[in-house]
């Protein structure tokens, strides 16, 4: 009993205002159509049929096939019992249209509606002529109009169903596109965060190396040359200030990935190599810089990559090689930029540069995040990077070649 009550409550909740409106319109239409076609308006005939057909439509959404079958059965019973004398299909128009437009999976409404309609018209043809005594001409005219009305109903319901399907497919496609855009945005954010991580590594590593170098110079020359010590401390302070500015900018981007604020100053590039080399010089390390072509005309991504390669190579020289001299050469010609950094030190063995940044690192190799970061930068721009011991003499060689489409020095 509780289940029956629950089902009844669910059916009542499924009733919508439009269902009540269609029920009322159907009841009025049955009475008005009967009067218009010259039929009898008896209290025991047309009126209860109209009310019954209207009440059935209140549950048309939940049980469309049952509503149609019960409605057709009511019309057949009232017609064959002589309680009403007009209409076979048109009093049940809303029930036919509801079932034909039903688009829920596993519920083929249109074939059922067409089949019920054909069966009803066939029964009407067999009833009108031999039993009711209607003439063939009148029966053909009446049932032909009913058949035409049924065809129009089914066509309109099919068009409405197809329109609903199209809207559903359009909504699904738009949803898929929105999800694809979200995935693409997430991928780009991840790539941007990876790039920021590389920048953080470069900034922090370079800053610590230069500051440590200058502090060592200051400590060694504090007693003998206070002026040189003060200059080294001033250089360390400048590097520290620039690093703090860069770190704040990078952290701001990490906190607000959806924003793209313009940096307060342009990113470091080839024109800033002279200042970089000057900061890396120390009493025990001479650094020379040679450039050719027009480095200022390089695109920003290429210029930044060149700067980062030189920065990382010189940082590794100061940290690991014990070199006394380093040479930096930047040549821009023939649609490409070639960067070479060589020193005369004796570095410890380092892992080879991966041929592709997508290759997994070798866990057994020595740490080499700086080399891998340089390789990823260069490979991302379609270039090549080699790093290793010099074949002709002691020292370490880093060489990068980056293409610059459309550029001629």
Coordinates of C-alpha atoms in Angstrom, one line a residue:
X1 CA 0.0 0.0 0.0
X2 CA 2.9 2.3 0.8
X3 CA 4.4 1.6 -2.6
X4 CA 1.1 2.4 -4.4
X5 CA 0.8 5.6 -2.4
X6 CA 4.4 6.5 -3.4
X7 CA 3.8 5.8 -7.1
X8 CA 0.6 7.9 -7.0
X9 CA 2.4 10.8 -5.3
X10 CA 5.2 10.6 -7.8
X11 CA 2.7 10.7 -10.7
X12 CA 0.9 13.7 -9.2
X13 CA 4.3 15.5 -8.8
X14 CA 5.1 14.8 -12.4
X15 CA 2.0 16.7 -13.6
X16 CA 2.9 20.2 -14.9
X17 CA 0.7 23.2 -15.6
X18 CA 0.9 22.6 -19.4
X19 CA -0.6 19.1 -18.8
X20 CA -3.6 20.6 -17.1
X21 CA -3.9 23.2 -19.8
X22 CA -3.9 20.5 -22.5
X23 CA -6.4 18.4 -20.6
X24 CA -8.8 21.4 -20.4
X25 CA -8.3 22.2 -24.1
X26 CA -9.0 18.6 -25.0
X27 CA -12.2 18.5 -23.0
X28 CA -13.5 21.7 -24.5
X29 CA -12.4 20.7 -28.0
X30 CA -14.3 17.4 -27.8
X31 CA -17.5 19.1 -26.9
X32 CA -17.0 21.9 -29.4
X33 CA -16.1 19.5 -32.2
X34 CA -19.1 17.3 -31.5
X35 CA -21.4 20.4 -31.7
X36 CA -19.6 21.7 -34.8
X37 CA -19.9 18.4 -36.6
X38 CA -23.6 18.0 -35.7
X39 CA -23.2 15.2 -33.1
X40 CA -25.2 14.7 -30.0
X41 CA -24.2 16.5 -26.8
X42 CA -25.7 14.2 -24.2
X43 CA -24.8 14.2 -20.5
X44 CA -24.2 10.5 -20.8
X45 CA -22.2 10.6 -24.0
X46 CA -20.0 13.5 -25.2
X47 CA -19.6 15.1 -21.7
X48 CA -18.1 12.1 -19.9
X49 CA -16.0 11.2 -22.9
X50 CA -14.5 14.7 -22.9
X51 CA -13.8 14.6 -19.2
X52 CA -12.3 11.1 -19.4
X53 CA -10.0 12.1 -22.3
X54 CA -8.9 15.2 -20.4
X55 CA -8.2 13.4 -17.2
X56 CA -6.0 10.8 -18.9
X57 CA -3.8 13.6 -20.3
X58 CA -2.7 14.6 -16.8
X59 CA -0.4 11.5 -16.8
X60 CA 0.7 11.6 -20.4
X61 CA 4.3 12.3 -19.5
X62 CA 4.7 9.3 -17.3
X63 CA 2.7 6.7 -19.3
X64 CA 2.2 8.0 -22.9
X65 CA 1.4 4.6 -24.4
X66 CA -1.1 3.7 -21.7
X67 CA -2.8 7.1 -22.0
X68 CA -3.1 6.6 -25.8
X69 CA -4.5 3.1 -25.5
X70 CA -7.0 4.0 -22.9
X71 CA -8.1 7.1 -24.8
X72 CA -8.6 5.1 -28.1
X73 CA -10.4 2.4 -26.1
X74 CA -12.8 5.1 -24.6
X75 CA -13.5 6.5 -28.1
X76 CA -14.2 3.0 -29.5
X77 CA -16.5 2.1 -26.6
X78 CA -18.5 5.4 -26.7
X79 CA -18.8 5.1 -30.5
X80 CA -19.8 1.5 -30.7
X81 CA -22.3 1.9 -27.8
X82 CA -24.0 4.8 -29.5
X83 CA -23.2 7.3 -26.8
X84 CA -21.5 9.6 -29.3
X85 CA -21.5 9.7 -33.0
X86 CA -18.6 11.8 -34.3
X87 CA -14.8 11.5 -34.2
X88 CA -12.4 8.7 -34.1
X89 CA -8.8 10.1 -34.2
X90 CA -9.2 13.8 -33.6
X91 CA -10.5 13.6 -30.0
X92 CA -7.3 11.8 -29.1
X93 CA -5.0 14.2 -30.9
X94 CA -2.9 15.2 -27.9
X95 CA -2.3 11.6 -26.8
X96 CA -1.2 10.6 -30.3
X97 CA 1.2 13.6 -30.5
X98 CA 2.6 12.9 -27.0
X99 CA 3.5 9.3 -27.8
X100 CA 4.9 10.1 -31.3
X101 CA 7.2 12.9 -29.8
X102 CA 8.4 10.7 -26.9
X103 CA 12.2 10.7 -27.3
X104 CA 13.3 8.7 -24.3
X105 CA 15.8 5.8 -24.9
X106 CA 14.2 2.4 -25.4
X107 CA 10.7 3.9 -26.0
X108 CA 9.9 3.9 -29.7
X109 CA 6.9 6.2 -29.5
X110 CA 6.4 7.0 -33.2
X111 CA 6.0 3.4 -34.4
X112 CA 3.5 2.7 -31.6
X113 CA 1.5 5.8 -32.4
X114 CA 1.4 5.0 -36.1
X115 CA 0.4 1.4 -35.4
X116 CA -2.4 2.3 -33.0
X117 CA -3.7 5.0 -35.4
X118 CA -3.8 2.5 -38.3
X119 CA -5.6 -0.1 -36.1
X120 CA -8.1 2.5 -35.0
X121 CA -8.9 3.6 -38.5
X122 CA -9.2 0.0 -39.7
X123 CA -11.6 -0.7 -36.9
X124 CA -13.6 2.4 -37.8
X125 CA -13.8 1.5 -41.4
X126 CA -15.1 -2.0 -40.4
X127 CA -17.6 -0.4 -38.1
X128 CA -18.9 2.5 -40.1
X129 CA -20.2 0.8 -43.3
X130 CA -21.5 -2.7 -42.3
X131 CA -22.6 -1.9 -38.7
X132 CA -23.5 1.8 -38.4
X133 CA -24.9 1.8 -41.9
X134 CA -22.9 4.8 -43.1
X135 CA -22.7 5.1 -46.9
X136 CA -19.3 4.3 -48.5
X137 CA -18.9 7.9 -49.8
X138 CA -19.6 9.4 -46.3
X139 CA -17.3 6.9 -44.6
X140 CA -14.5 7.5 -47.1
X141 CA -14.8 11.2 -46.6
X142 CA -14.9 11.0 -42.8
X143 CA -12.2 8.5 -42.4
X144 CA -10.0 10.1 -45.1
X145 CA -10.1 13.3 -43.2
X146 CA -9.2 11.5 -40.0
X147 CA -6.3 9.7 -41.7
X148 CA -5.0 13.0 -43.0
X149 CA -5.3 14.6 -39.6
X150 CA -3.4 11.6 -38.1
X151 CA -0.6 12.0 -40.6
X152 CA -0.3 15.7 -39.9
X153 CA -0.1 15.0 -36.2
X154 CA 2.6 12.4 -36.5
X155 CA 4.6 14.6 -38.8
X156 CA 4.4 17.5 -36.5
X157 CA 5.3 15.3 -33.5
X158 CA 8.3 13.9 -35.4
X159 CA 9.5 17.3 -36.3
X160 CA 9.3 18.4 -32.7
X161 CA 11.1 15.3 -31.5
X162 CA 13.9 15.8 -34.1
X163 CA 14.2 19.4 -32.9
X164 CA 14.6 18.2 -29.3
X165 CA 17.2 15.7 -30.4
X166 CA 19.1 18.4 -32.3
X167 CA 19.0 20.7 -29.3
X168 CA 20.3 17.9 -27.1
X169 CA 23.1 17.0 -29.5
X170 CA 24.0 20.7 -29.8
X171 CA 24.1 21.0 -26.0
X172 CA 26.3 17.9 -25.7
X173 CA 28.6 19.2 -28.4
X174 CA 28.9 22.6 -26.8
X175 CA 29.6 20.8 -23.5
X176 CA 32.3 18.7 -25.0
X177 CA 33.8 21.7 -26.6
X178 CA 33.8 23.5 -23.3
X179 CA 35.4 20.6 -21.6
X180 CA 38.0 20.4 -24.4
X181 CA 38.7 24.2 -23.9
X182 CA 39.0 23.6 -20.1
X183 CA 41.5 20.7 -20.7
X184 CA 43.5 22.9 -23.2
X185 CA 43.5 25.8 -20.7
X186 CA 44.7 23.4 -18.0
X187 CA 47.4 22.0 -20.2
X188 CA 48.6 25.5 -21.1
X189 CA 48.6 26.5 -17.4
X190 CA 50.6 23.4 -16.6
X191 CA 53.1 24.3 -19.3
X192 CA 53.3 27.9 -18.1
X193 CA 53.9 26.6 -14.5
X194 CA 56.7 24.3 -15.8
X195 CA 58.2 27.3 -17.6
X196 CA 58.0 29.3 -14.4
X197 CA 59.6 26.5 -12.5
X198 CA 62.5 26.6 -14.9
X199 CA 62.8 30.4 -14.5
X200 CA 62.8 30.0 -10.7
X201 CA 65.6 27.4 -11.0
X202 CA 67.6 29.6 -13.2
X203 CA 67.1 32.8 -11.1
X204 CA 67.8 31.1 -7.8
X205 CA 70.7 29.1 -9.0
X206 CA 72.4 32.0 -10.7
X207 CA 71.7 34.4 -7.9
X208 CA 73.2 32.1 -5.2
X209 CA 76.3 31.4 -7.4
X210 CA 77.0 35.1 -8.1
X211 CA 76.3 36.2 -4.6
X212 CA 78.6 33.5 -3.2
X213 CA 81.3 34.4 -5.7
X214 CA 81.2 38.1 -4.8
X215 CA 81.1 37.3 -1.1
X216 CA 84.2 35.2 -1.5
X217 CA 85.9 38.0 -3.4
X218 CA 84.9 40.4 -0.6
X219 CA 86.2 38.1 2.1
X220 CA 89.5 37.6 0.4
X221 CA 90.1 41.3 -0.3
X222 CA 88.6 42.8 2.8
X223 CA 92.0 43.5 4.5
X224 CA 94.1 44.2 1.5
X225 CA 91.7 46.1 -0.8
X226 CA 88.6 47.4 1.0
X227 CA 87.5 49.2 -2.2
X228 CA 87.4 45.9 -4.1
X229 CA 85.5 44.3 -1.2
X230 CA 82.9 47.1 -1.2
X231 CA 82.5 46.7 -5.0
X232 CA 82.0 43.0 -4.7
X233 CA 79.4 43.5 -1.9
X234 CA 77.6 46.2 -4.0
X235 CA 77.5 43.7 -7.0
X236 CA 76.1 41.0 -4.7
X237 CA 73.4 43.5 -3.4
X238 CA 72.4 44.4 -7.0
X239 CA 72.1 40.7 -8.0
X240 CA 70.1 40.0 -4.9
X241 CA 67.7 43.0 -5.6
X242 CA 67.2 41.9 -9.2
X243 CA 66.5 38.3 -8.1
X244 CA 64.0 39.4 -5.5
X245 CA 62.2 41.4 -8.2
X246 CA 62.1 38.5 -10.6
X247 CA 60.9 36.1 -7.9
X248 CA 58.1 38.4 -6.9
X249 CA 56.9 38.6 -10.5
X250 CA 57.1 34.8 -10.9
X251 CA 55.2 34.2 -7.6
X252 CA 52.5 36.7 -8.7
X253 CA 51.9 34.7 -11.8
X254 CA 51.7 31.5 -9.8
X255 CA 49.1 33.0 -7.5
X256 CA 47.0 34.3 -10.4
X257 CA 47.4 31.9 -13.4
X258 CA 44.5 33.4 -15.2
X259 CA 46.1 36.9 -15.4
X260 CA 48.7 38.0 -17.7
X261 CA 50.2 41.1 -16.2
X262 CA 52.9 42.8 -18.2
X263 CA 56.3 42.6 -16.5
X264 CA 57.7 45.9 -15.1
X265 CA 60.9 45.3 -17.1
X266 CA 61.6 43.3 -20.2
X267 CA 63.0 39.8 -19.7
X268 CA 66.8 39.4 -19.9
X269 CA 68.1 38.6 -23.3
X270 CA 71.2 38.8 -25.5
X271 CA 71.7 42.6 -24.9
X272 CA 72.1 41.8 -21.2
X273 CA 74.9 39.3 -21.6
X274 CA 77.5 42.0 -21.0
X275 CA 76.2 42.7 -17.6
X276 CA 75.9 39.0 -16.9
X277 CA 79.5 38.3 -17.8
X278 CA 80.6 41.3 -15.7
X279 CA 78.9 39.9 -12.7
X280 CA 80.5 36.4 -13.2
X281 CA 84.1 37.8 -13.4
X282 CA 86.2 37.2 -10.3
X283 CA 89.9 37.5 -9.4
X284 CA 90.3 33.8 -10.2
X285 CA 88.0 33.6 -13.2
X286 CA 88.3 35.7 -16.4
X287 CA 85.3 35.7 -18.6
X288 CA 85.4 37.0 -22.2
X289 CA 82.4 37.8 -24.4
X290 CA 82.3 37.9 -28.2
X291 CA 79.2 38.6 -30.2
X292 CA 78.6 39.0 -34.0
X293 CA 75.6 39.9 -36.1
X294 CA 72.7 41.9 -34.6
X295 CA 71.6 40.1 -31.4
X296 CA 69.2 42.9 -30.6
X297 CA 67.1 41.9 -33.6
X298 CA 66.5 38.4 -32.3
X299 CA 62.9 37.4 -31.2
X300 CA 62.3 37.6 -27.5
X301 CA 62.0 33.8 -26.9
X302 CA 65.3 33.1 -28.7
X303 CA 67.0 36.0 -27.0
X304 CA 65.8 34.8 -23.6
X305 CA 66.9 31.2 -24.3
X306 CA 70.4 32.4 -25.3
X307 CA 70.7 34.4 -22.1
X308 CA 69.6 31.4 -20.0
X309 CA 72.0 29.0 -21.7
X310 CA 74.9 31.4 -21.1
X311 CA 73.8 32.0 -17.5
X312 CA 73.5 28.3 -16.7
X313 CA 76.8 27.4 -18.4
X314 CA 78.7 30.1 -16.5
X315 CA 77.0 29.1 -13.2
X316 CA 78.1 25.5 -13.7
X317 CA 81.6 26.8 -14.5
X318 CA 81.8 28.7 -11.3
X319 CA 80.3 25.9 -9.2
X320 CA 82.0 22.8 -10.5
X321 CA 85.0 23.3 -12.9
X322 CA 87.6 25.3 -11.0
X323 CA 88.3 27.1 -14.2
X324 CA 90.5 30.2 -14.6
X325 CA 89.1 31.3 -17.9
X326 CA 85.8 31.1 -19.7
X327 CA 84.8 32.3 -23.2
X328 CA 81.3 33.1 -24.4
X329 CA 80.6 33.4 -28.1
X330 CA 77.3 34.4 -29.7
X331 CA 77.0 34.4 -33.5
X332 CA 73.8 35.3 -35.3
X333 CA 73.9 34.5 -39.0
X334 CA 72.3 32.5 -41.7
X335 CA 68.9 32.3 -40.0
X336 CA 70.3 30.8 -36.8
X337 CA 72.0 31.7 -33.5
X338 CA 75.0 29.7 -32.3
X339 CA 76.0 30.0 -28.6
X340 CA 79.3 28.6 -27.3
X341 CA 80.6 28.6 -23.8
X342 CA 84.0 27.0 -23.1
X343 CA 86.2 27.0 -20.0
X344 CA 89.6 25.4 -19.0
X345 CA 88.4 23.6 -15.9
X346 CA 88.2 20.0 -15.0
X347 CA 84.5 19.3 -14.3
X348 CA 83.2 16.2 -12.6
X349 CA 81.3 13.7 -14.9
X350 CA 77.8 14.9 -15.7
X351 CA 74.9 13.1 -17.3
X352 CA 74.6 13.4 -21.0
X353 CA 72.1 15.9 -22.4
X354 CA 68.9 14.2 -23.2
X355 CA 68.0 14.2 -27.0
X356 CA 64.5 15.1 -26.2
X357 CA 63.0 16.8 -23.1
X358 CA 60.2 14.2 -23.1
X359 CA 62.7 11.4 -22.4
X360 CA 62.7 10.3 -18.8
X361 CA 65.9 11.1 -16.8
X362 CA 68.3 8.4 -15.7
X363 CA 67.9 8.0 -12.0
X364 CA 71.4 6.5 -11.7
X365 CA 73.1 9.5 -13.3
X366 CA 74.6 12.5 -11.4
X367 CA 72.4 15.5 -10.8
X368 CA 72.1 17.6 -13.9
X369 CA 68.9 19.6 -13.7
X370 CA 70.7 22.7 -15.2
X371 CA 71.8 20.8 -18.3
X372 CA 68.3 19.3 -18.7
X373 CA 66.7 22.7 -18.3
X374 CA 69.0 24.1 -21.0
X375 CA 68.2 21.2 -23.3
X376 CA 64.4 21.6 -22.8
X377 CA 64.6 25.3 -23.6
X378 CA 66.6 24.8 -26.8
X379 CA 64.6 21.8 -28.0
X380 CA 61.3 23.7 -27.4
X381 CA 62.6 26.3 -30.0
X382 CA 63.6 23.6 -32.4
X383 CA 67.3 23.9 -31.7
X384 CA 70.1 21.5 -30.6
X385 CA 72.3 21.5 -27.5
X386 CA 75.6 19.7 -26.9
X387 CA 77.5 19.7 -23.6
X388 CA 80.6 17.7 -22.5
X389 CA 84.3 17.7 -22.1
X390 CA 86.5 19.3 -24.8
X391 CA 88.2 16.9 -27.0
X392 CA 91.4 18.9 -27.8
X393 CA 92.2 20.2 -24.3
X394 CA 91.0 20.4 -20.7
X395 CA 87.8 22.1 -20.1
X396 CA 84.1 22.0 -20.7
X397 CA 82.1 22.9 -23.8
X398 CA 78.4 24.0 -24.1
X399 CA 77.1 24.6 -27.6
X400 CA 73.6 25.5 -28.6
X401 CA 72.2 26.2 -32.0
X402 CA 68.7 27.8 -32.3
X403 CA 66.9 28.5 -35.6
X404 CA 65.5 31.9 -36.2
X405 CA 63.0 31.7 -39.2
X406 CA 62.9 34.8 -41.3
X407 CA 65.9 36.3 -39.5
X408 CA 69.1 37.3 -41.4
X409 CA 72.0 39.0 -39.6

